[in-house]
Coordinates of C-alpha atoms and ligand atoms in Angstrom, one line a residue:
X1 CA 103.2 102.9 92.8
X2 CA 104.5 99.5 93.8
X3 CA 103.2 96.7 91.6
X4 CA 102.8 93.1 92.5
X5 CA 104.2 89.9 91.1
X6 CA 104.5 86.2 91.5
X7 CA 107.7 84.7 90.1
X8 CA 108.2 81.4 88.4
X9 CA 110.6 80.4 91.2
X10 CA 107.8 80.8 93.6
X11 CA 106.1 77.8 92.1
X12 CA 108.9 75.6 93.5
X13 CA 108.9 74.7 97.1
X14 CA 105.5 76.2 97.7
X15 CA 104.1 75.6 101.1
X16 CA 100.6 76.3 102.4
X17 CA 101.8 76.6 106.0
X18 CA 102.4 79.9 107.7
X19 CA 105.8 81.2 106.7
X20 CA 105.8 84.7 108.0
X21 CA 105.5 85.9 111.6
X22 CA 102.6 88.2 112.3
X23 CA 103.3 91.9 111.9
X24 CA 104.1 94.1 114.9
X25 CA 102.1 97.2 115.8
X26 CA 103.0 100.5 114.0
X27 CA 106.4 101.8 115.2
X28 CA 106.5 104.5 117.8
X29 CA 108.9 106.9 116.1
X30 CA 108.4 106.7 112.3
X31 CA 110.6 108.4 109.8
X32 CA 109.5 111.9 108.7
X33 CA 107.4 111.8 105.6
X34 CA 107.0 114.8 103.3
X35 CA 103.2 114.4 103.4
X36 CA 103.2 114.6 107.2
X37 CA 105.2 117.8 107.3
X38 CA 102.0 119.9 107.6
X39 CA 99.9 118.1 110.2
X40 CA 96.3 119.1 110.9
X41 CA 96.3 121.0 114.2
X42 CA 92.8 119.8 114.8
X43 CA 93.7 116.1 114.5
X44 CA 97.1 116.0 116.1
X45 CA 96.7 113.9 119.2
X46 CA 92.9 114.1 118.9
X47 CA 90.7 112.2 121.3
X48 CA 87.1 113.2 120.9
X49 CA 86.4 112.1 124.4
X50 CA 88.9 111.9 127.2
X51 CA 88.0 108.3 128.0
X52 CA 87.4 105.6 125.4
X53 CA 83.7 104.9 125.0
X54 CA 82.9 101.4 126.4
X55 CA 80.5 100.5 123.6
X56 CA 79.6 101.5 120.1
X57 CA 78.0 100.1 116.9
X58 CA 81.1 99.9 114.7
X59 CA 84.8 100.1 115.6
X60 CA 87.0 101.0 112.6
X61 CA 90.7 100.2 113.3
X62 CA 93.1 102.3 111.3
X63 CA 92.8 105.8 110.0
X64 CA 94.4 105.6 106.5
X65 CA 92.4 106.0 103.3
X66 CA 90.5 102.8 103.9
X67 CA 89.4 103.4 107.5
X68 CA 88.5 107.1 106.8
X69 CA 86.4 106.3 103.7
X70 CA 84.7 103.5 105.6
X71 CA 83.9 105.9 108.4
X72 CA 82.5 108.4 105.9
X73 CA 80.2 105.8 104.3
X74 CA 79.1 104.6 107.8
X75 CA 78.2 108.1 108.9
X76 CA 76.8 109.3 105.6
X77 CA 74.6 106.5 104.3
X78 CA 73.2 108.6 101.6
X79 CA 76.6 108.1 99.9
X80 CA 75.9 104.4 99.6
X81 CA 73.7 104.9 96.6
X82 CA 70.4 103.8 98.2
X83 CA 68.2 104.0 101.3
X84 CA 68.9 101.6 104.2
X85 CA 65.7 99.7 105.2
X86 CA 65.8 97.9 108.6
X87 CA 68.4 98.0 111.3
X88 CA 70.8 100.9 111.1
X89 CA 74.1 101.4 112.8
X90 CA 74.7 105.0 113.9
X91 CA 77.7 105.1 116.2
X92 CA 81.3 104.8 114.9
X93 CA 84.6 104.8 116.9
X94 CA 87.7 105.2 114.8
X95 CA 90.8 103.9 116.6
X96 CA 94.3 104.8 115.4
X97 CA 97.6 103.4 116.8
X98 CA 99.5 106.7 116.0
X99 CA 98.4 110.0 114.5
X100 CA 95.6 110.1 111.9
X101 CA 96.8 108.9 108.5
X102 CA 100.4 108.2 109.6
X103 CA 100.5 104.7 107.9
X104 CA 101.0 104.0 104.2
X105 CA 98.5 106.7 103.1
X106 CA 100.7 109.3 104.7
X107 CA 103.9 107.8 103.4
X108 CA 103.3 106.8 99.8
X109 CA 104.4 108.2 96.5
X110 CA 101.4 110.5 96.1
X111 CA 99.9 108.7 93.0
X112 CA 96.4 107.7 92.2
X113 CA 96.6 105.7 89.0
X114 CA 94.6 102.8 87.9
X115 CA 96.8 100.1 86.4
X116 CA 94.9 99.3 83.2
X117 CA 97.2 97.1 81.1
X118 CA 98.6 95.0 84.0
X119 CA 95.4 94.1 85.8
X120 CA 92.6 91.6 85.2
X121 CA 90.0 93.6 83.2
X122 CA 87.5 93.6 86.1
X123 CA 90.1 95.0 88.4
X124 CA 91.2 97.6 85.9
X125 CA 87.5 98.7 85.4
X126 CA 87.0 98.9 89.2
X127 CA 90.2 101.0 89.6
X128 CA 89.0 103.4 86.8
X129 CA 85.7 103.8 88.7
X130 CA 87.5 104.5 91.9
X131 CA 89.6 107.1 90.2
X132 CA 86.5 108.8 88.7
X133 CA 84.8 108.7 92.1
X134 CA 87.8 110.3 93.9
X135 CA 88.4 112.9 91.2
X136 CA 84.7 114.1 91.4
X137 CA 84.6 113.9 95.2
X138 CA 87.7 116.2 95.5
X139 CA 86.2 118.6 92.9
X140 CA 82.6 118.7 94.1
X141 CA 83.4 118.9 97.8
X142 CA 86.3 121.3 97.2
X143 CA 88.9 119.3 99.2
X144 CA 92.2 121.1 99.2
X145 CA 94.6 118.2 98.6
X146 CA 96.6 119.3 95.6
X147 CA 94.8 116.9 93.3
X148 CA 96.2 117.2 89.8
X149 CA 94.7 115.1 87.0
X150 CA 97.4 114.2 84.5
X151 CA 98.6 111.3 82.4
X152 CA 100.8 108.5 83.7
X153 CA 103.9 107.5 81.7
X154 CA 105.2 104.0 82.3
X155 CA 108.7 104.0 80.8
X156 CA 110.3 100.6 80.1
X157 CA 114.0 100.1 80.1
X158 CA 113.9 96.4 78.9
X159 CA 112.6 95.6 75.4
X160 CA 111.0 92.4 76.5
X161 CA 109.0 94.0 79.2
X162 CA 107.8 96.8 77.0
X163 CA 106.8 94.3 74.2
X164 CA 104.7 92.4 76.8
X165 CA 103.0 95.6 77.9
X166 CA 102.4 96.6 74.3
X167 CA 101.0 93.2 73.5
X168 CA 98.7 93.5 76.5
X169 CA 97.3 96.8 75.2
X170 CA 96.9 95.2 71.8
X171 CA 94.9 92.3 73.3
X172 CA 92.7 94.7 75.3
X173 CA 91.9 96.4 72.0
X174 CA 90.3 93.1 70.9
X175 CA 88.6 92.1 74.1
X176 CA 88.0 95.4 76.1
X177 CA 88.3 98.3 73.7
X178 CA 87.0 100.7 76.4
X179 CA 90.0 99.8 78.5
X180 CA 92.4 100.0 75.6
X181 CA 91.1 103.5 74.9
X182 CA 92.7 104.6 78.2
X183 CA 96.2 104.0 76.9
X184 CA 98.7 105.0 74.2
X185 CA 101.7 102.9 73.2
X186 CA 104.8 105.0 72.4
X187 CA 107.6 103.3 70.6
X188 CA 111.1 104.6 69.8
X189 CA 109.9 104.9 66.2
X190 CA 106.8 107.0 67.2
X191 CA 107.0 110.4 65.6
X192 CA 105.7 113.7 66.8
X193 CA 103.1 114.0 64.1
X194 CA 101.5 110.8 65.6
X195 CA 101.3 112.2 69.1
X196 CA 103.8 111.7 71.9
X197 CA 107.4 110.6 71.4
X198 CA 109.8 109.2 74.0
X199 CA 111.6 112.5 73.9
X200 CA 108.5 114.6 74.4
X201 CA 107.6 112.4 77.3
X202 CA 111.1 113.1 78.7
X203 CA 112.2 109.5 78.6
X204 CA 114.4 109.5 75.5
X205 CA 116.4 106.4 76.4
X206 CA 113.5 104.2 77.2
X207 CA 112.8 101.1 75.0
X208 CA 109.1 102.2 74.9
X209 CA 106.4 103.6 77.0
X210 CA 102.7 103.1 77.8
X211 CA 100.9 106.4 78.5
X212 CA 97.8 105.9 80.7
X213 CA 95.2 108.7 80.4
X214 CA 93.9 108.5 84.0
X215 CA 96.4 109.4 86.6
X216 CA 96.7 112.0 89.4
X217 CA 99.1 113.3 91.9
X218 CA 97.8 114.4 95.2
X219 CA 98.7 115.1 98.9
X220 CA 97.0 111.9 100.3
X221 CA 97.3 113.0 104.0
X222 CA 95.3 116.2 103.2
X223 CA 92.6 114.3 101.4
X224 CA 92.1 112.0 104.3
X225 CA 92.5 114.5 107.1
X226 CA 90.1 117.0 105.4
X227 CA 87.4 114.3 105.4
X228 CA 88.1 113.5 109.1
X229 CA 87.9 117.1 110.1
X230 CA 84.6 117.6 108.3
X231 CA 83.1 114.4 109.9
X232 CA 84.2 115.5 113.4
X233 CA 82.6 118.9 112.9
X234 CA 79.3 117.4 111.7
X235 CA 78.9 114.4 114.0
X236 CA 79.6 115.0 117.6
X237 CA 79.9 112.0 120.0
X238 CA 78.5 109.5 120.5
X239 CA 77.8 109.4 116.7
X240 CA 81.5 109.8 115.8
X241 CA 84.5 109.4 118.1
X242 CA 88.1 109.5 117.0
X243 CA 90.8 108.2 119.3
X244 CA 94.4 108.6 118.2
X245 CA 97.4 107.1 119.8
X246 CA 95.3 104.1 120.8
X247 CA 96.5 100.8 119.3
X248 CA 94.2 97.9 119.3
X249 CA 96.3 95.1 120.8
X250 CA 93.8 92.3 120.7
X251 CA 90.3 91.4 119.5
X252 CA 88.1 88.9 121.4
X253 CA 84.5 87.8 121.1
X254 CA 82.3 89.3 123.8
X255 CA 80.8 86.6 126.1
X256 CA 77.3 87.3 124.6
X257 CA 78.7 85.8 121.4
X258 CA 77.4 88.5 119.0
X259 CA 79.7 91.3 119.7
X260 CA 83.5 92.0 119.5
X261 CA 85.8 93.6 122.1
X262 CA 88.7 95.7 120.9
X263 CA 91.3 95.8 123.6
X264 CA 93.7 98.8 123.9
X265 CA 96.1 99.9 126.5
X266 CA 93.5 102.6 127.5
X267 CA 90.6 100.2 127.9
X268 CA 88.2 98.1 125.8
X269 CA 85.4 98.9 123.5
X270 CA 82.5 96.5 122.7
X271 CA 80.9 96.7 119.3
X272 CA 78.5 94.9 117.0
X273 CA 81.0 95.2 114.2
X274 CA 84.8 95.7 114.0
X275 CA 86.4 96.6 110.6
X276 CA 90.1 96.1 110.2
X277 CA 91.5 98.8 108.0
X278 CA 95.0 98.0 109.1
X279 CA 96.6 97.0 105.8
X280 CA 100.2 95.9 106.3
X281 CA 99.7 95.5 110.0
X282 CA 96.6 93.3 109.8
X283 CA 98.3 90.1 110.9
X284 CA 99.0 91.6 114.3
X285 CA 95.3 91.3 115.1
X286 CA 94.6 88.3 112.8
X287 CA 97.7 86.1 112.9
X288 CA 96.0 83.6 110.5
X289 CA 96.5 86.3 107.8
X290 CA 100.3 86.3 108.3
X291 CA 100.9 84.4 105.1
X292 CA 98.2 86.2 103.1
X293 CA 98.9 89.9 103.9
X294 CA 102.6 90.4 104.4
X295 CA 104.1 93.8 105.4
X296 CA 106.5 95.1 102.8
X297 CA 108.5 98.3 103.4
X298 CA 108.9 100.9 100.7
X299 CA 111.1 104.0 100.6
X300 CA 110.6 107.4 99.1
X301 CA 112.6 110.7 98.8
X302 CA 111.5 114.2 98.1
X303 CA 114.2 115.4 95.7
X304 CA 115.1 119.0 94.8
X305 CA 114.9 119.3 91.0
X306 CA 117.9 120.8 89.1
X307 CA 117.4 124.4 88.2
X308 CA 119.1 126.3 85.3
X309 CA 121.5 129.0 86.0
X310 CA 120.1 132.4 85.1
X311 CA 121.6 135.9 85.6
X312 CA 119.7 136.5 88.8
X313 CA 120.7 133.1 90.2
X314 CA 118.6 130.0 89.6
X315 CA 115.7 129.6 87.3
X316 CA 112.6 127.4 87.5
X317 CA 113.0 123.6 87.3
X318 CA 111.5 121.5 84.6
X319 CA 107.7 121.2 84.9
X320 CA 106.6 117.6 84.3
X321 CA 103.2 117.1 82.7
X322 CA 103.0 113.4 83.7
X323 CA 103.5 111.1 86.6
X324 CA 106.1 108.3 85.9
X325 CA 106.8 104.7 86.5
X326 CA 110.2 103.3 85.5
X327 CA 110.3 99.6 84.9
X328 CA 113.0 97.2 83.8
X329 CA 114.0 93.5 84.0
X330 CA 116.7 92.6 86.6
X331 CA 119.3 91.6 84.0
X332 CA 120.2 95.1 82.9
X333 CA 120.4 96.5 86.3
X334 CA 123.8 96.7 87.9
X335 CA 124.0 94.4 90.9
X336 CA 120.2 94.2 91.3
X337 CA 118.8 90.8 91.1
X338 CA 115.2 92.0 91.1
X339 CA 113.3 94.1 88.5
X340 CA 113.0 97.9 88.6
X341 CA 109.8 99.4 89.8
X342 CA 110.3 103.1 90.7
X343 CA 107.7 105.8 90.6
X344 CA 107.6 109.6 90.5
X345 CA 105.2 112.6 90.9
X346 CA 106.1 116.2 90.9
X347 CA 104.9 118.7 93.5
X348 CA 103.4 121.9 92.1
X349 CA 105.6 124.8 91.2
X350 CA 107.5 126.9 92.2
X351 CA 109.2 124.2 94.3
X352 CA 108.5 121.3 92.0
X353 CA 110.0 118.7 94.3
X354 CA 110.3 115.3 92.8
X355 CA 108.6 112.7 95.0
X356 CA 110.5 109.6 93.9
X357 CA 110.0 106.1 95.4
X358 CA 111.2 102.6 94.8
X359 CA 114.7 101.1 94.8
X360 CA 113.2 98.2 96.8
X361 CA 115.5 95.8 95.0
X362 CA 118.3 97.2 97.0
X363 CA 116.6 96.9 100.3
X364 CA 117.3 94.3 103.0
X365 CA 115.2 91.2 102.1
X366 CA 113.6 93.4 99.4
X367 CA 111.6 94.9 102.3
X368 CA 109.5 91.8 102.6
X369 CA 108.4 91.1 106.2
X370 CA 109.5 94.6 107.4
X371 CA 106.7 96.3 109.4
X372 CA 108.9 99.0 110.9
X373 CA 108.9 102.4 109.3
X374 CA 111.2 104.0 111.8
X375 CA 114.4 103.4 109.8
X376 CA 115.7 104.3 106.4
X377 CA 117.9 102.1 104.3
X378 CA 120.9 104.2 103.3
X379 CA 121.6 102.2 100.1
X380 CA 118.1 102.7 98.9
X381 CA 118.2 106.4 99.8
X382 CA 121.4 106.8 97.8
X383 CA 120.0 104.9 94.9
X384 CA 116.9 107.2 94.8
X385 CA 119.1 110.3 94.9
X386 CA 121.3 109.1 92.1
X387 CA 119.1 107.1 89.7
X388 CA 116.5 109.6 88.5
X389 CA 118.4 112.0 86.3
X390 CA 119.8 109.2 84.1
X391 CA 116.3 108.0 83.1
X392 CA 114.3 111.2 83.1
X393 CA 115.1 114.3 81.2
X394 CA 114.9 117.1 83.8
X395 CA 116.1 119.9 81.6
X396 CA 114.0 123.0 82.3
X397 CA 112.4 124.5 79.2
X398 CA 114.1 127.8 80.0
X399 CA 117.6 126.2 79.8
X400 CA 119.9 126.9 76.9
X401 CA 119.7 124.2 74.2
X402 CA 123.3 123.1 75.0
X403 CA 122.7 123.1 78.7
X404 CA 122.0 119.4 79.6
X405 CA 120.4 118.2 82.8
X406 CA 123.2 117.2 85.1
X407 CA 123.1 113.5 85.9
X408 CA 124.5 114.2 89.3
X409 CA 123.0 113.1 92.7
X410 CA 120.0 115.2 93.7
X411 CA 119.5 116.5 97.2
X412 CA 116.6 115.3 99.3
X413 CA 114.5 117.4 101.6
X414 CA 112.8 114.4 103.1
X415 CA 113.5 110.7 103.0
X416 CA 111.1 108.2 104.6
X417 CA 109.8 104.7 104.7
X418 CA 106.3 103.2 104.8
X419 CA 104.6 99.8 105.2
X420 CA 102.5 98.3 102.4
X421 CA 100.4 95.2 102.7
X422 CA 101.3 92.6 100.0
X423 CA 98.6 90.0 99.3
X424 CA 99.7 86.5 98.5
X425 CA 97.4 86.4 95.4
X426 CA 98.0 90.1 94.6
X427 CA 94.5 91.3 95.4
X428 CA 93.0 93.2 98.3
X429 CA 90.9 91.2 100.9
X430 CA 87.4 92.9 101.3
X431 CA 84.6 91.3 103.3
X432 CA 83.7 89.2 106.4
X433 CA 86.6 87.5 108.2
X434 CA 85.8 83.7 108.3
X435 CA 85.7 81.8 111.6
X436 CA 88.6 79.7 110.4
X437 CA 90.8 82.9 110.2
X438 CA 90.0 84.1 113.7
X439 CA 86.8 85.9 112.7
X440 CA 83.1 85.2 112.7
X441 CA 80.0 87.3 112.5
X442 CA 80.8 91.0 112.9
X443 CA 84.5 91.0 112.1
X444 CA 85.4 92.5 108.7
X445 CA 88.6 93.2 106.7
X446 CA 89.5 95.7 104.0
X447 CA 93.2 95.5 103.4
X448 CA 96.1 94.1 101.3
X449 CA 96.3 96.4 98.3
X450 CA 99.8 95.2 97.4
X451 CA 101.3 98.7 97.2
X452 CA 98.6 100.0 95.0
X453 CA 95.7 101.1 97.2
X454 CA 95.0 104.6 96.1
X455 CA 92.8 103.7 93.1
X456 CA 91.1 100.9 95.1
X457 CA 90.6 101.7 98.8
X458 CA 87.8 104.2 98.7
X459 CA 85.2 102.1 97.0
X460 CA 86.5 98.8 98.6
X461 CA 85.6 100.6 101.8
X462 CA 82.2 101.5 100.5
X463 CA 81.6 97.9 99.6
X464 CA 82.6 96.5 103.0
X465 CA 80.3 99.1 104.6
X466 CA 77.4 98.0 102.4
X467 CA 78.1 94.4 103.6
X468 CA 78.2 95.5 107.2
X469 CA 75.0 97.4 107.0
X470 CA 73.1 94.6 105.3
X471 CA 74.4 91.7 107.4
X472 CA 71.3 91.4 109.7
X473 CA 68.7 91.4 107.0
X474 CA 68.6 95.1 106.4
X475 CA 68.5 96.1 102.7
X476 CA 69.8 99.0 100.7
X477 CA 66.9 100.1 98.5
X478 CA 67.6 102.0 95.3
X479 CA 70.4 101.9 92.8
X480 CA 72.9 100.8 95.4
X481 CA 75.3 99.3 92.9
X482 CA 75.5 102.3 90.5
X483 CA 77.4 100.2 88.0
X484 CA 80.5 99.7 90.2
X485 CA 81.1 96.2 91.3
X486 CA 83.8 95.0 93.7
X487 CA 85.9 92.7 91.6
X488 CA 85.4 89.0 92.4
X489 CA 89.2 88.9 92.9
X490 CA 88.9 91.1 96.1
X491 CA 86.1 89.1 97.8
X492 CA 87.0 87.1 100.9
X493 CA 86.0 83.5 100.9
X494 CA 87.2 80.2 102.3
X495 CA 87.8 79.0 98.7
X496 CA 89.9 82.0 97.9
X497 CA 92.0 81.5 101.0
X498 CA 92.6 77.8 100.1
X499 CA 93.5 78.8 96.5
X500 CA 95.8 81.6 97.7
X501 CA 97.6 79.1 99.9
X502 CA 98.4 77.0 96.9
X503 CA 100.5 79.9 95.6
X504 CA 104.1 80.2 96.8
X505 CA 104.5 82.1 100.1
X506 CA 105.7 85.7 99.7
X507 CA 108.6 85.0 101.9
X508 CA 110.3 82.5 99.6
X509 CA 112.0 83.2 96.3
X510 CA 110.1 86.4 96.1
X511 CA 112.2 88.9 94.2
X512 CA 110.3 92.1 93.9
X513 CA 107.7 93.6 91.6
X514 CA 107.9 92.6 88.0
X515 CA 105.7 94.1 85.3
X516 CA 106.4 91.2 83.0
X517 CA 105.0 88.6 85.5
X518 CA 102.2 90.9 86.3
X519 CA 101.1 91.3 82.7
X520 CA 101.4 87.6 82.2
X521 CA 99.3 86.9 85.2
X522 CA 96.3 88.8 83.8
X523 CA 95.8 85.9 81.4
X524 CA 95.2 88.4 78.5
X525 CA 98.2 87.2 76.6
X526 CA 97.0 83.6 76.8
X527 CA 93.8 84.6 75.2
X528 CA 95.8 86.1 72.4
X529 CA 97.7 82.9 71.8
X530 CA 94.5 80.9 71.8
X531 CA 92.7 83.1 69.3
Ligands
LIG1 C1 106.4 103.8 100.3 C2 105.0 103.6 99.7 C3 104.7 104.0 98.4 C4 103.4 103.7 97.9 N1 103.1 104.3 96.7 C5 101.8 104.1 96.2 C6 101.5 104.7 95.0 O1 102.2 105.4 94.4 N2 100.2 104.5 94.5 C7 99.3 103.7 95.2 O2 98.2 103.5 94.7 N3 99.6 103.2 96.4 C8 100.9 103.4 96.9 N4 101.2 102.8 98.1 C9 100.2 102.0 98.8 C10 99.1 102.9 99.4 O3 99.7 103.9 100.1 C11 98.3 101.9 100.3 O4 97.8 100.9 99.5 C12 97.1 102.6 101.0 O5 97.6 103.8 101.5 C13 96.5 101.7 102.0 O6 95.7 102.5 102.8 P1 95.1 101.9 104.1 O7 94.2 102.9 104.8 O8 94.5 100.5 103.9 O9 96.4 101.6 105.0 P2 97.3 102.6 105.9 O10 97.3 103.9 105.3 O11 98.5 101.9 106.2 O12 96.4 102.8 107.2 C14 96.4 101.8 108.2 C15 96.3 102.5 109.5 O13 96.0 101.5 110.5 C16 96.7 101.9 111.7 N5 96.9 100.6 112.5 C17 97.5 99.5 112.1 N6 97.3 98.6 113.1 C18 96.6 99.1 114.1 C19 96.1 98.7 115.3 N7 96.4 97.4 115.8 N8 95.4 99.6 116.1 C20 95.2 100.8 115.7 N9 95.6 101.3 114.5 C21 96.3 100.5 113.7 C22 98.1 102.4 111.2 O14 98.7 103.2 112.1 C23 97.6 103.1 109.9 O15 97.4 104.5 110.2 C24 102.4 103.1 98.7 C25 102.7 102.7 100.0 C26 104.0 103.0 100.5 C27 104.3 102.6 101.9

């Protein structure tokens, strides 16, 4: 999970002008992600019709978690929580530049974890709702995507950062006890009769940890592709049409004024509505967003866990009961000027591979502005292979008590990169694209999760679909809101764009992710001082 930050240095030399070039299109030959190693035979190279349709009701651009959940809600309106009265849009074309789910969703760390203590309370509450929604969807619809609900350990290796996190939990106890109830603070002094200890969490050298109760590991590609396969089987064309390997190179207004034309190398499609679910690549089609959603490259390795020696050869590796984030200030890191933000989930046994991402502070330009996922950075790969064993106790339970986990380099079965979409004000952009940004009626965006989209995208997509369907006076009757509100922070408006542009550009003085700044930016600790 990559977390977002704004540093104090950014405040200096802030400019509101564009400082980043627009993103390119997704690269032709991306690195091989672990999650893409079992591609869906149904979806590989899929084109529902040989030719592109010339017109449709809604074009969705991008087949990651956002585009696919948006397609699901467009096709299955009963999932919107109410009945649509008035005009209804029936036909959907999903366009994907490469293969289905080959962007960030097919290249991430495999986590779905709301960030409760480091988010504004409304965002934390929304993320918890998204988590609940996804957990039930997977269960009720029996989606085989290796979803494992567990707890998320955030281990801090800097005292200051841990104390900030603990203070944030403390403050939530006063203002939002329902959120605080989602977390446990574990200090070096915590003893086993009180619950978890740093040793029982396998992070004995941490300065402290926050344990979040809602977290999951999953195979994100399988979740997304299972949904697409089911939609293809249920909705033949023209209701649903999927076209892979079809990049949208340009969007223009149709001469009639109330439609959009998506231009691709294989022809053009005219539609009433176009939804950009293009995350880090959004500025390729909307250059005005180049300073608001910046592509940032992350790197991940699938590491082979150490196994104890047993008579018959090798025993089972340690089985981890949690997912992990490892965070630290820059000062204590050797040679790294940016903070630590690394993340880990374990694949099920018997293989138990450790999917470990991060190390971005060792990447060229910290990965900022990089939209190509067709190269690896060797120094990041080496860091990932070497840096896990020292912070996480990987000793298998079957090992002899004197047999310590080796702190040697681990071998990787896969190493890959992926492109995230970092938002200038840290929040996703969900809603209509204003005229001033190259949009106008019928053009929509749902993107910019800042490396943390898994507990946000599904219901952000539902919200944008509700907006699309009610744009021409149609109404959703019934309990459409079902208690879940898109946080105000995610809504697109001219005002928000102006305010975001008063923030420093992501290109300048931007170090990396920093939990300390993130916690501070929630404003929770200010409330504490004031009270
Ligand atoms: C290395 C890495 C680690 C991450 N770790 C985590 C994590 O642990 N937890 C978490 O919550 N989040 C994590 N994220 C972020 C998370 O994966 C994203 O927020 C989420 O997947 C975004 O989904 P999306 O559908 O919006 O975008 P994507 O999955 O990127 O989908 C966008 C799609 O649009 C397509 N596309 C783009 N432009 C065009 C075009 N012009 N024409 C046609 N198609 C186009 C792309 O090919 C792509 O398939 C990570 C991301 C990366 C890269």
